[in-house]
PDB file of C-alpha atoms and ligand atoms in Angstrom:
ATOM      1  CA  MET X 670     198.716 -10.335  52.117  1.00  0.00           C
ATOM      2  CA  THR X 671     197.232  -6.852  52.414  1.00  0.00           C
ATOM      3  CA  GLN X 672     196.285  -5.625  55.837  1.00  0.00           C
ATOM      4  CA  LEU X 673     192.556  -4.955  56.117  1.00  0.00           C
ATOM      5  CA  LYS X 674     191.386  -1.977  58.125  1.00  0.00           C
ATOM      6  CA  TYR X 675     187.760  -3.105  58.012  1.00  0.00           C
ATOM      7  CA  LYS X 676     186.891  -6.792  58.075  1.00  0.00           C
ATOM      8  CA  ARG X 677     183.112  -6.546  58.183  1.00  0.00           C
ATOM      9  CA  ILE X 678     181.478  -3.681  56.329  1.00  0.00           C
ATOM     10  CA  LEU X 679     177.941  -2.473  55.852  1.00  0.00           C
ATOM     11  CA  LEU X 680     177.673  -0.908  52.442  1.00  0.00           C
ATOM     12  CA  LYS X 681     174.756   1.476  51.962  1.00  0.00           C
ATOM     13  CA  LEU X 682     173.780   2.115  48.358  1.00  0.00           C
ATOM     14  CA  SER X 683     171.025   4.490  47.377  1.00  0.00           C
ATOM     15  CA  GLY X 684     168.298   3.218  45.113  1.00  0.00           C
ATOM     16  CA  GLU X 685     168.705   6.306  42.993  1.00  0.00           C
ATOM     17  CA  ALA X 686     172.289   5.365  42.124  1.00  0.00           C
ATOM     18  CA  LEU X 687     171.055   2.089  40.638  1.00  0.00           C
ATOM     19  CA  SER X 688     169.075   3.915  37.986  1.00  0.00           C
ATOM     20  CA  GLY X 689     172.250   5.443  36.522  1.00  0.00           C
ATOM     21  CA  ASP X 690     171.467   8.334  34.164  1.00  0.00           C
ATOM     22  CA  LYS X 691     167.920   7.140  33.561  1.00  0.00           C
ATOM     23  CA  GLY X 692     166.546   8.469  36.849  1.00  0.00           C
ATOM     24  CA  TYR X 693     164.171   5.520  37.199  1.00  0.00           C
ATOM     25  CA  GLY X 694     164.448   1.743  37.406  1.00  0.00           C
ATOM     26  CA  ILE X 695     167.584  -0.339  37.328  1.00  0.00           C
ATOM     27  CA  ASP X 696     170.524   0.193  35.002  1.00  0.00           C
ATOM     28  CA  PRO X 697     172.299  -3.169  34.488  1.00  0.00           C
ATOM     29  CA  THR X 698     175.631  -1.483  33.783  1.00  0.00           C
ATOM     30  CA  VAL X 699     175.554   0.196  37.214  1.00  0.00           C
ATOM     31  CA  LEU X 700     174.666  -3.123  38.852  1.00  0.00           C
ATOM     32  CA  ASP X 701     177.510  -4.833  37.072  1.00  0.00           C
ATOM     33  CA  ALA X 702     180.020  -2.150  38.016  1.00  0.00           C
ATOM     34  CA  TYR X 703     178.988  -2.300  41.686  1.00  0.00           C
ATOM     35  CA  SER X 704     179.156  -6.087  41.711  1.00  0.00           C
ATOM     36  CA  LEU X 705     182.716  -6.016  40.401  1.00  0.00           C
ATOM     37  CA  GLU X 706     183.757  -3.573  43.107  1.00  0.00           C
ATOM     38  CA  ILE X 707     182.122  -5.726  45.768  1.00  0.00           C
ATOM     39  CA  LYS X 708     183.670  -8.911  44.372  1.00  0.00           C
ATOM     40  CA  GLN X 709     187.150  -7.465  44.763  1.00  0.00           C
ATOM     41  CA  VAL X 710     186.726  -6.846  48.482  1.00  0.00           C
ATOM     42  CA  VAL X 711     184.996 -10.186  49.090  1.00  0.00           C
ATOM     43  CA  GLU X 712     187.987 -11.910  47.484  1.00  0.00           C
ATOM     44  CA  MET X 713     190.245 -10.087  49.931  1.00  0.00           C
ATOM     45  CA  GLY X 714     188.318 -11.728  52.792  1.00  0.00           C
ATOM     46  CA  VAL X 715     186.104  -8.788  53.731  1.00  0.00           C
ATOM     47  CA  GLN X 716     182.641  -9.720  55.037  1.00  0.00           C
ATOM     48  CA  VAL X 717     180.076  -7.644  53.200  1.00  0.00           C
ATOM     49  CA  ALA X 718     176.547  -6.686  54.202  1.00  0.00           C
ATOM     50  CA  ILE X 719     174.515  -4.420  51.938  1.00  0.00           C
ATOM     51  CA  VAL X 720     171.527  -2.176  52.483  1.00  0.00           C
ATOM     52  CA  ILE X 721     169.992  -0.775  49.368  1.00  0.00           C
ATOM     53  CA  GLY X 722     167.455   2.030  49.052  1.00  0.00           C
ATOM     54  CA  GLY X 723     164.355   2.113  46.917  1.00  0.00           C
ATOM     55  CA  GLY X 724     164.275   5.692  45.673  1.00  0.00           C
ATOM     56  CA  ASN X 725     164.722   4.603  42.042  1.00  0.00           C
ATOM     57  CA  ILE X 726     161.333   2.884  42.247  1.00  0.00           C
ATOM     58  CA  PHE X 727     159.221   4.377  45.016  1.00  0.00           C
ATOM     59  CA  ARG X 728     159.465   6.615  48.076  1.00  0.00           C
ATOM     60  CA  GLY X 729     156.697   6.831  50.684  1.00  0.00           C
ATOM     61  CA  ILE X 730     156.744  10.609  50.625  1.00  0.00           C
ATOM     62  CA  GLN X 731     156.107  10.512  46.874  1.00  0.00           C
ATOM     63  CA  GLY X 732     152.868   8.595  47.452  1.00  0.00           C
ATOM     64  CA  GLU X 733     151.802  10.999  50.172  1.00  0.00           C
ATOM     65  CA  ARG X 734     152.203  13.923  47.779  1.00  0.00           C
ATOM     66  CA  SER X 735     149.767  12.320  45.404  1.00  0.00           C
ATOM     67  CA  GLY X 736     147.184  11.743  48.132  1.00  0.00           C
ATOM     68  CA  MET X 737     148.181   8.244  49.190  1.00  0.00           C
ATOM     69  CA  ASP X 738     148.293   7.227  52.823  1.00  0.00           C
ATOM     70  CA  ARG X 739     151.868   7.696  54.068  1.00  0.00           C
ATOM     71  CA  VAL X 740     152.121   4.286  55.695  1.00  0.00           C
ATOM     72  CA  GLN X 741     150.868   2.575  52.540  1.00  0.00           C
ATOM     73  CA  GLY X 742     153.470   4.489  50.537  1.00  0.00           C
ATOM     74  CA  ASP X 743     156.219   3.550  52.967  1.00  0.00           C
ATOM     75  CA  TYR X 744     155.381  -0.145  52.639  1.00  0.00           C
ATOM     76  CA  MET X 745     155.534   0.268  48.877  1.00  0.00           C
ATOM     77  CA  GLY X 746     158.952   1.887  49.322  1.00  0.00           C
ATOM     78  CA  MET X 747     160.086  -1.056  51.436  1.00  0.00           C
ATOM     79  CA  LEU X 748     158.930  -3.498  48.763  1.00  0.00           C
ATOM     80  CA  ALA X 749     160.900  -1.457  46.228  1.00  0.00           C
ATOM     81  CA  THR X 750     164.065  -2.095  48.232  1.00  0.00           C
ATOM     82  CA  VAL X 751     163.423  -5.839  47.950  1.00  0.00           C
ATOM     83  CA  ILE X 752     163.274  -5.524  44.154  1.00  0.00           C
ATOM     84  CA  ASN X 753     166.622  -3.742  44.235  1.00  0.00           C
ATOM     85  CA  ALA X 754     168.048  -6.312  46.653  1.00  0.00           C
ATOM     86  CA  MET X 755     167.047  -9.128  44.292  1.00  0.00           C
ATOM     87  CA  ALA X 756     168.560  -7.291  41.340  1.00  0.00           C
ATOM     88  CA  ILE X 757     171.897  -6.848  43.071  1.00  0.00           C
ATOM     89  CA  GLN X 758     171.755 -10.440  44.285  1.00  0.00           C
ATOM     90  CA  SER X 759     171.412 -11.701  40.707  1.00  0.00           C
ATOM     91  CA  SER X 760     174.220  -9.517  39.529  1.00  0.00           C
ATOM     92  CA  LEU X 761     176.553 -10.639  42.338  1.00  0.00           C
ATOM     93  CA  GLU X 762     175.692 -14.270  41.619  1.00  0.00           C
ATOM     94  CA  GLN X 763     176.551 -13.783  37.959  1.00  0.00           C
ATOM     95  CA  HIS X 764     180.008 -12.891  39.220  1.00  0.00           C
ATOM     96  CA  GLY X 765     180.201 -16.173  41.146  1.00  0.00           C
ATOM     97  CA  LEU X 766     179.556 -14.741  44.592  1.00  0.00           C
ATOM     98  CA  TYR X 767     177.460 -16.326  47.347  1.00  0.00           C
ATOM     99  CA  THR X 768     174.629 -14.162  48.582  1.00  0.00           C
ATOM    100  CA  ARG X 769     171.516 -14.109  50.725  1.00  0.00           C
ATOM    101  CA  VAL X 770     168.711 -11.573  50.696  1.00  0.00           C
ATOM    102  CA  MET X 771     167.133 -11.170  54.133  1.00  0.00           C
ATOM    103  CA  SER X 772     163.913  -9.250  54.329  1.00  0.00           C
ATOM    104  CA  ALA X 773     162.431  -7.386  57.281  1.00  0.00           C
ATOM    105  CA  ILE X 774     158.996  -8.220  55.842  1.00  0.00           C
ATOM    106  CA  LYS X 775     158.382 -11.937  55.490  1.00  0.00           C
ATOM    107  CA  MET X 776     158.220 -13.178  51.899  1.00  0.00           C
ATOM    108  CA  GLU X 777     159.598 -16.650  52.155  1.00  0.00           C
ATOM    109  CA  GLN X 778     159.084 -17.635  48.525  1.00  0.00           C
ATOM    110  CA  VAL X 779     161.472 -14.872  47.577  1.00  0.00           C
ATOM    111  CA  CYS X 780     164.063 -14.537  50.311  1.00  0.00           C
ATOM    112  CA  GLU X 781     164.885 -15.347  53.911  1.00  0.00           C
ATOM    113  CA  PRO X 782     163.314 -13.472  56.789  1.00  0.00           C
ATOM    114  CA  TYR X 783     165.758 -11.299  58.691  1.00  0.00           C
ATOM    115  CA  VAL X 784     167.146 -13.140  61.700  1.00  0.00           C
ATOM    116  CA  ARG X 785     170.175 -11.480  63.215  1.00  0.00           C
ATOM    117  CA  ARG X 786     172.018 -14.647  64.214  1.00  0.00           C
ATOM    118  CA  ARG X 787     171.556 -16.116  60.759  1.00  0.00           C
ATOM    119  CA  ALA X 788     172.778 -12.935  59.146  1.00  0.00           C
ATOM    120  CA  VAL X 789     175.954 -13.088  61.217  1.00  0.00           C
ATOM    121  CA  ARG X 790     176.421 -16.748  60.339  1.00  0.00           C
ATOM    122  CA  HIS X 791     176.098 -15.983  56.611  1.00  0.00           C
ATOM    123  CA  LEU X 792     178.703 -13.249  56.936  1.00  0.00           C
ATOM    124  CA  GLU X 793     181.081 -15.564  58.789  1.00  0.00           C
ATOM    125  CA  LYS X 794     180.721 -18.039  55.944  1.00  0.00           C
ATOM    126  CA  GLY X 795     181.695 -15.391  53.439  1.00  0.00           C
ATOM    127  CA  ARG X 796     178.234 -14.843  51.993  1.00  0.00           C
ATOM    128  CA  ILE X 797     177.151 -11.365  51.070  1.00  0.00           C
ATOM    129  CA  VAL X 798     174.029 -10.476  53.030  1.00  0.00           C
ATOM    130  CA  ILE X 799     171.633  -8.010  51.435  1.00  0.00           C
ATOM    131  CA  PHE X 800     169.098  -6.565  53.836  1.00  0.00           C
ATOM    132  CA  GLY X 801     165.808  -5.855  52.093  1.00  0.00           C
ATOM    133  CA  ALA X 802     162.552  -4.156  53.140  1.00  0.00           C
ATOM    134  CA  GLY X 803     164.291  -1.547  55.279  1.00  0.00           C
ATOM    135  CA  THR X 804     163.587  -1.828  58.996  1.00  0.00           C
ATOM    136  CA  GLY X 805     160.158  -3.275  58.227  1.00  0.00           C
ATOM    137  CA  ASN X 806     158.563  -0.147  59.694  1.00  0.00           C
ATOM    138  CA  PRO X 807     157.061   2.921  58.041  1.00  0.00           C
ATOM    139  CA  TYR X 808     158.509   6.393  58.759  1.00  0.00           C
ATOM    140  CA  PHE X 809     162.069   5.090  58.623  1.00  0.00           C
ATOM    141  CA  THR X 810     164.662   5.226  55.866  1.00  0.00           C
ATOM    142  CA  THR X 811     167.177   2.851  54.434  1.00  0.00           C
ATOM    143  CA  ASP X 812     169.935   4.985  55.980  1.00  0.00           C
ATOM    144  CA  THR X 813     168.440   4.125  59.360  1.00  0.00           C
ATOM    145  CA  THR X 814     168.262   0.497  58.251  1.00  0.00           C
ATOM    146  CA  ALA X 815     171.955   0.640  57.392  1.00  0.00           C
ATOM    147  CA  SER X 816     172.903   2.016  60.819  1.00  0.00           C
ATOM    148  CA  LEU X 817     170.637  -0.410  62.657  1.00  0.00           C
ATOM    149  CA  ARG X 818     171.762  -3.540  60.815  1.00  0.00           C
ATOM    150  CA  ALA X 819     175.411  -2.494  61.024  1.00  0.00           C
ATOM    151  CA  ILE X 820     175.115  -2.246  64.803  1.00  0.00           C
ATOM    152  CA  GLU X 821     173.191  -5.515  65.029  1.00  0.00           C
ATOM    153  CA  VAL X 822     175.720  -7.541  63.029  1.00  0.00           C
ATOM    154  CA  GLU X 823     178.665  -5.670  64.570  1.00  0.00           C
ATOM    155  CA  ALA X 824     180.038  -4.260  61.358  1.00  0.00           C
ATOM    156  CA  ASP X 825     183.228  -2.222  61.711  1.00  0.00           C
ATOM    157  CA  VAL X 826     181.942   0.673  59.641  1.00  0.00           C
ATOM    158  CA  VAL X 827     179.034   1.974  57.557  1.00  0.00           C
ATOM    159  CA  LEU X 828     180.228   2.850  54.068  1.00  0.00           C
ATOM    160  CA  LYS X 829     177.782   5.222  52.486  1.00  0.00           C
ATOM    161  CA  GLY X 830     178.289   5.166  48.743  1.00  0.00           C
ATOM    162  CA  THR X 831     177.073   8.355  47.080  1.00  0.00           C
ATOM    163  CA  LYS X 832     177.723  10.329  43.930  1.00  0.00           C
ATOM    164  CA  VAL X 833     179.858  12.854  45.800  1.00  0.00           C
ATOM    165  CA  ASP X 834     183.219  11.953  47.247  1.00  0.00           C
ATOM    166  CA  GLY X 835     182.537  12.968  50.831  1.00  0.00           C
ATOM    167  CA  VAL X 836     181.021  15.541  53.154  1.00  0.00           C
ATOM    168  CA  TYR X 837     181.557  19.153  52.114  1.00  0.00           C
ATOM    169  CA  THR X 838     181.283  22.492  53.910  1.00  0.00           C
ATOM    170  CA  ALA X 839     178.433  23.305  51.481  1.00  0.00           C
ATOM    171  CA  ASP X 840     176.766  21.632  48.498  1.00  0.00           C
ATOM    172  CA  PRO X 841     179.674  21.230  46.024  1.00  0.00           C
ATOM    173  CA  PHE X 842     177.246  21.274  43.076  1.00  0.00           C
ATOM    174  CA  LYS X 843     175.984  24.720  44.092  1.00  0.00           C
ATOM    175  CA  ASP X 844     178.944  26.308  45.835  1.00  0.00           C
ATOM    176  CA  LYS X 845     182.310  26.188  44.057  1.00  0.00           C
ATOM    177  CA  THR X 846     184.174  27.273  47.210  1.00  0.00           C
ATOM    178  CA  ALA X 847     182.941  24.234  49.161  1.00  0.00           C
ATOM    179  CA  THR X 848     185.709  22.068  50.587  1.00  0.00           C
ATOM    180  CA  ARG X 849     185.658  18.425  51.620  1.00  0.00           C
ATOM    181  CA  PHE X 850     186.290  17.198  55.153  1.00  0.00           C
ATOM    182  CA  THR X 851     188.664  14.233  55.288  1.00  0.00           C
ATOM    183  CA  THR X 852     187.489  13.505  58.795  1.00  0.00           C
ATOM    184  CA  ILE X 853     184.890  15.108  61.041  1.00  0.00           C
ATOM    185  CA  SER X 854     183.355  14.301  64.431  1.00  0.00           C
ATOM    186  CA  PHE X 855     179.717  13.356  64.927  1.00  0.00           C
ATOM    187  CA  GLN X 856     179.312  16.478  67.073  1.00  0.00           C
ATOM    188  CA  ASP X 857     180.638  18.784  64.350  1.00  0.00           C
ATOM    189  CA  VAL X 858     178.275  17.261  61.807  1.00  0.00           C
ATOM    190  CA  TYR X 859     175.388  18.089  64.174  1.00  0.00           C
ATOM    191  CA  GLU X 860     176.576  21.589  64.921  1.00  0.00           C
ATOM    192  CA  LYS X 861     177.309  22.497  61.324  1.00  0.00           C
ATOM    193  CA  LYS X 862     173.999  20.889  60.278  1.00  0.00           C
ATOM    194  CA  LEU X 863     175.729  18.914  57.547  1.00  0.00           C
ATOM    195  CA  ASN X 864     173.583  16.542  55.602  1.00  0.00           C
ATOM    196  CA  VAL X 865     175.152  13.091  55.983  1.00  0.00           C
ATOM    197  CA  MET X 866     172.182  10.893  56.819  1.00  0.00           C
ATOM    198  CA  ASP X 867     168.813  11.566  58.392  1.00  0.00           C
ATOM    199  CA  LEU X 868     169.041  12.275  62.111  1.00  0.00           C
ATOM    200  CA  THR X 869     167.687   8.922  63.248  1.00  0.00           C
ATOM    201  CA  ALA X 870     170.316   7.061  61.226  1.00  0.00           C
ATOM    202  CA  PHE X 871     173.051   9.434  62.292  1.00  0.00           C
ATOM    203  CA  THR X 872     172.166   9.325  65.986  1.00  0.00           C
ATOM    204  CA  LEU X 873     172.199   5.526  65.990  1.00  0.00           C
ATOM    205  CA  CYS X 874     175.771   5.554  64.693  1.00  0.00           C
ATOM    206  CA  LYS X 875     176.859   8.279  67.083  1.00  0.00           C
ATOM    207  CA  GLU X 876     175.414   6.600  70.164  1.00  0.00           C
ATOM    208  CA  ASN X 877     176.915   3.262  69.262  1.00  0.00           C
ATOM    209  CA  ASN X 878     180.281   4.629  68.225  1.00  0.00           C
ATOM    210  CA  LEU X 879     179.982   3.238  64.732  1.00  0.00           C
ATOM    211  CA  PRO X 880     182.082   5.155  62.198  1.00  0.00           C
ATOM    212  CA  ILE X 881     180.567   6.241  58.894  1.00  0.00           C
ATOM    213  CA  ILE X 882     182.522   6.872  55.711  1.00  0.00           C
ATOM    214  CA  VAL X 883     180.841   8.828  52.926  1.00  0.00           C
ATOM    215  CA  PHE X 884     182.525   8.097  49.606  1.00  0.00           C
ATOM    216  CA  ASP X 885     182.067   8.062  45.840  1.00  0.00           C
ATOM    217  CA  MET X 886     180.866   4.569  44.909  1.00  0.00           C
ATOM    218  CA  ASN X 887     181.002   5.356  41.206  1.00  0.00           C
ATOM    219  CA  LYS X 888     184.770   5.619  41.165  1.00  0.00           C
ATOM    220  CA  SER X 889     186.293   2.244  40.456  1.00  0.00           C
ATOM    221  CA  GLY X 890     188.714   0.984  43.125  1.00  0.00           C
ATOM    222  CA  ASN X 891     187.335   3.149  45.928  1.00  0.00           C
ATOM    223  CA  LEU X 892     185.834   0.268  47.897  1.00  0.00           C
ATOM    224  CA  ILE X 893     189.144  -1.606  47.981  1.00  0.00           C
ATOM    225  CA  ARG X 894     191.011   1.520  48.956  1.00  0.00           C
ATOM    226  CA  LEU X 895     188.606   2.077  51.837  1.00  0.00           C
ATOM    227  CA  VAL X 896     188.901  -1.390  53.333  1.00  0.00           C
ATOM    228  CA  GLU X 897     192.674  -1.089  53.104  1.00  0.00           C
ATOM    229  CA  GLY X 898     192.421   2.097  55.135  1.00  0.00           C
ATOM    230  CA  ASP X 899     193.165   4.695  52.448  1.00  0.00           C
ATOM    231  CA  ASP X 900     192.172   8.225  53.283  1.00  0.00           C
ATOM    232  CA  ILE X 901     189.384   8.749  50.786  1.00  0.00           C
ATOM    233  CA  GLY X 902     185.910  10.180  51.274  1.00  0.00           C
ATOM    234  CA  THR X 903     184.975  11.615  54.673  1.00  0.00           C
ATOM    235  CA  LEU X 904     185.338   9.622  57.870  1.00  0.00           C
ATOM    236  CA  ILE X 905     182.878  10.508  60.637  1.00  0.00           C
ATOM    237  CA  THR X 906     183.844   9.262  64.093  1.00  0.00           C
ATOM    238  CA  GLY X 907     183.319  10.011  67.771  1.00  0.00           C
TER     239      GLY X 907
HETATM  240  N1  UDP Y1493     161.108   2.805  53.956  1.00  0.00           N
HETATM  241  C1  UDP Y1493     160.375   2.662  55.138  1.00  0.00           C
HETATM  242  N2  UDP Y1493     160.989   2.108  56.236  1.00  0.00           N
HETATM  243  C2  UDP Y1493     162.280   1.707  56.240  1.00  0.00           C
HETATM  244  C3  UDP Y1493     163.039   1.871  55.040  1.00  0.00           C
HETATM  245  C4  UDP Y1493     162.425   2.421  53.928  1.00  0.00           C
HETATM  246  O1  UDP Y1493     159.204   3.036  55.194  1.00  0.00           O
HETATM  247  O2  UDP Y1493     162.762   1.184  57.259  1.00  0.00           O
HETATM  248  C5  UDP Y1493     160.436   3.306  52.743  1.00  0.00           C
HETATM  249  C6  UDP Y1493     160.299   4.814  52.685  1.00  0.00           C
HETATM  250  O3  UDP Y1493     159.063   5.114  52.099  1.00  0.00           O
HETATM  251  C7  UDP Y1493     161.431   5.216  51.757  1.00  0.00           C
HETATM  252  C8  UDP Y1493     161.480   4.056  50.776  1.00  0.00           C
HETATM  253  O4  UDP Y1493     161.182   2.923  51.592  1.00  0.00           O
HETATM  254  O5  UDP Y1493     161.147   6.429  51.107  1.00  0.00           O
HETATM  255  C9  UDP Y1493     162.780   3.873  50.034  1.00  0.00           C
HETATM  256  O6  UDP Y1493     163.880   4.004  50.881  1.00  0.00           O
HETATM  257  P1  UDP Y1493     164.869   5.281  50.841  1.00  0.00           P
HETATM  258  O7  UDP Y1493     164.084   6.519  50.534  1.00  0.00           O
HETATM  259  O8  UDP Y1493     165.675   5.271  52.094  1.00  0.00           O
HETATM  260  O9  UDP Y1493     165.767   4.913  49.594  1.00  0.00           O
HETATM  261  P2  UDP Y1493     167.026   5.699  48.945  1.00  0.00           P
HETATM  262  O10 UDP Y1493     166.788   7.175  49.158  1.00  0.00           O
HETATM  263  O11 UDP Y1493     168.259   5.247  49.666  1.00  0.00           O
HETATM  264  O12 UDP Y1493     167.002   5.264  47.523  1.00  0.00           O
END
């Protein structure tokens, strides 16, 4: 049996990634690919919690730009994350996995309300827990939700799946000389002003000694390699 480096993970997926090349909405092929990756680690005995963004549908800031009240827009963004959570839930279930969506905003006809002890119980039973509706509060992000929920359920690590394979010295799409860090301290990320997560999310991890790994979720096999402790992506620790 393979040795697992991480037994309980919090996987953060951006909403934008779900839209694939379309830039909006949900691409079923992306959902399917992610579900297969997640299934592999669940079958290895890893407990999986997921936080998914809503950027493929709505962002609060977007509403504000068009004259909408920011708080109203943020609630719309939070509802968008529930749509994504339900989409990934369906896809995971099609692959025979057991899941629960837990929402920070009560909508009991659709999913369970978030209750920390129940979330932990689901994880212990091998169910994938998908946290919807962000933190339930405007002015926050789903990155902050990921850090907060990871700390609450005592996950071993936050795995931030992105379209780049780690944290670079500069934007690798703009600067060809940019190099990737294999590991970096929280302090260095601050000092070098590297863009890993928003500061609220980042500070939560730093203060609670919760490691973050930024990795390329679109490369098949990466999730398994990470839980086995392979040196991929960028590991941020204390
Ligand atoms: N949001 C919020 N509070 C939260 C989490 C999310 O108000 O705790 C809103 C916010 O408007 C945000 C939107 O939901 O823009 C979608 O989340 P996010 O932008 O983090 O999604 P991602 O960029 O990961 O797709």
